[in-house]
């Protein structure tokens, strides 16, 4: 079931070229994000693009820094202002995948949102 949110604090992405990964794409897996546990810094092997991927969608290769992505994934974050209305169908480790009023999708920190 989708949730409706109002943005209580603006969020502006710091990354201009977000990571996109296809299901079964090979990645390098690095350190866990200290601010958002459960999110791993990764690099797509084919493109070299880095970004964060939730650990729950990574299949790790044992005794290696390699892995594959278990589903199509986008690290795009939404640029939102206080008062914006969003709809979300997924929450992972402190972030919500949201759709804005223009139909654009991306991640927003849950701490910046309140349920409508």
Tab-separated table of C-alpha atoms in Angstrom:
chain	number	residue	atom	x	y	z
A	1	UNK	CA	0.000	0.000	0.000
A	2	UNK	CA	1.331	3.409	-0.925
A	3	UNK	CA	2.003	6.040	1.712
A	4	UNK	CA	1.538	9.759	1.254
A	5	UNK	CA	4.095	12.165	2.674
A	6	UNK	CA	4.604	15.898	3.083
A	7	UNK	CA	8.199	17.095	2.960
A	8	UNK	CA	9.003	18.692	6.330
A	9	UNK	CA	12.625	19.510	5.423
A	10	UNK	CA	14.021	20.142	1.933
A	11	UNK	CA	16.382	17.570	0.421
A	12	UNK	CA	18.844	18.392	-2.361
A	13	UNK	CA	20.899	15.537	-3.877
A	14	UNK	CA	24.666	15.898	-3.745
A	15	UNK	CA	25.296	13.467	-6.622
A	16	UNK	CA	24.628	14.738	-10.140
A	17	UNK	CA	25.135	11.359	-11.871
A	18	UNK	CA	23.423	8.685	-9.763
A	19	UNK	CA	24.250	5.004	-9.938
A	20	UNK	CA	21.890	2.753	-11.919
A	21	UNK	CA	22.272	-1.023	-11.813
A	22	UNK	CA	20.503	-3.784	-13.688
A	23	UNK	CA	19.505	-7.055	-12.078
A	24	UNK	CA	22.519	-9.436	-11.958
A	25	UNK	CA	24.962	-6.611	-12.740
A	26	UNK	CA	28.394	-7.160	-11.203
A	27	UNK	CA	29.601	-4.666	-8.602
A	28	UNK	CA	32.473	-3.992	-6.241
A	29	UNK	CA	31.251	-3.639	-2.651
A	30	UNK	CA	33.117	-1.252	-0.347
A	31	UNK	CA	32.268	0.308	3.027
A	32	UNK	CA	28.934	0.669	4.768
A	33	UNK	CA	27.589	4.231	5.083
A	34	UNK	CA	28.097	5.374	8.679
A	35	UNK	CA	25.141	7.786	8.564
A	36	UNK	CA	22.762	5.211	7.044
A	37	UNK	CA	23.679	1.665	8.167
A	38	UNK	CA	22.644	-1.025	5.687
A	39	UNK	CA	23.650	1.083	2.654
A	40	UNK	CA	26.870	-0.016	0.966
A	41	UNK	CA	29.176	2.093	-1.193
A	42	UNK	CA	29.470	0.182	-4.473
A	43	UNK	CA	30.985	0.577	-7.914
A	44	UNK	CA	29.439	-0.855	-11.078
A	45	UNK	CA	32.183	-2.965	-12.679
A	46	UNK	CA	31.164	-2.188	-16.269
A	47	UNK	CA	30.783	1.606	-15.951
A	48	UNK	CA	32.856	2.558	-12.909
A	49	UNK	CA	29.992	4.617	-11.484
A	50	UNK	CA	29.887	4.658	-7.680
A	51	UNK	CA	26.946	5.042	-5.350
A	52	UNK	CA	25.062	3.512	-2.461
A	53	UNK	CA	23.029	0.313	-2.760
A	54	UNK	CA	20.988	-1.193	0.083
A	55	UNK	CA	22.726	-4.310	1.363
A	56	UNK	CA	19.519	-6.354	1.172
A	57	UNK	CA	19.608	-6.289	-2.647
A	58	UNK	CA	23.271	-7.314	-2.932
A	59	UNK	CA	24.354	-10.927	-3.415
A	60	UNK	CA	27.887	-10.987	-1.994
A	61	UNK	CA	30.535	-13.296	-3.408
A	62	UNK	CA	32.017	-15.070	-0.348
A	63	UNK	CA	35.483	-13.885	0.754
A	64	UNK	CA	35.461	-11.137	-1.867
A	65	UNK	CA	34.560	-7.492	-2.389
A	66	UNK	CA	32.498	-8.564	-5.410
A	67	UNK	CA	28.779	-9.021	-5.682
A	68	UNK	CA	25.768	-8.770	-7.955
A	69	UNK	CA	22.604	-6.714	-7.732
A	70	UNK	CA	19.476	-8.791	-7.089
A	71	UNK	CA	17.045	-6.380	-8.811
A	72	UNK	CA	17.035	-3.326	-11.045
A	73	UNK	CA	18.089	-0.396	-8.866
A	74	UNK	CA	18.401	3.383	-9.119
A	75	UNK	CA	20.259	5.534	-6.586
A	76	UNK	CA	18.524	8.692	-7.864
A	77	UNK	CA	17.502	11.074	-5.075
A	78	UNK	CA	14.615	13.499	-5.412
A	79	UNK	CA	15.211	17.235	-5.099
A	80	UNK	CA	12.317	18.311	-2.854
A	81	UNK	CA	11.240	21.435	-1.003
A	82	UNK	CA	9.383	21.802	2.271
A	83	UNK	CA	5.660	21.322	1.694
A	84	UNK	CA	6.010	19.130	-1.416
A	85	UNK	CA	3.618	16.184	-1.549
A	86	UNK	CA	5.041	12.737	-2.332
A	87	UNK	CA	3.802	9.177	-2.660
A	88	UNK	CA	5.944	6.208	-1.643
A	89	UNK	CA	5.681	2.463	-2.159
A	90	UNK	CA	9.004	1.380	-0.622
A	91	UNK	CA	11.081	2.155	2.452
A	92	UNK	CA	14.591	0.827	3.042
A	93	UNK	CA	16.911	1.588	5.957
A	94	UNK	CA	15.868	5.213	6.591
A	95	UNK	CA	14.982	6.179	3.007
A	96	UNK	CA	11.742	6.140	1.010
A	97	UNK	CA	11.414	5.694	-2.760
A	98	UNK	CA	8.996	8.499	-3.642
A	99	UNK	CA	7.167	9.845	-6.658
A	100	UNK	CA	6.601	13.598	-6.819
A	101	UNK	CA	3.631	15.436	-8.337
A	102	UNK	CA	5.398	15.493	-11.740
A	103	UNK	CA	5.812	11.691	-11.731
A	104	UNK	CA	9.564	11.744	-11.057
A	105	UNK	CA	10.884	9.003	-8.780
A	106	UNK	CA	13.786	9.020	-6.353
A	107	UNK	CA	14.951	8.454	-2.795
A	108	UNK	CA	14.275	10.878	0.066
A	109	UNK	CA	15.463	10.443	3.673
A	110	UNK	CA	12.550	9.451	5.917
A	111	UNK	CA	13.731	11.989	8.508
A	112	UNK	CA	12.755	14.729	6.007
A	113	UNK	CA	9.185	13.416	5.627
A	114	UNK	CA	5.982	13.245	7.642
A	115	UNK	CA	3.000	11.081	6.773
A	116	UNK	CA	0.139	13.037	5.261
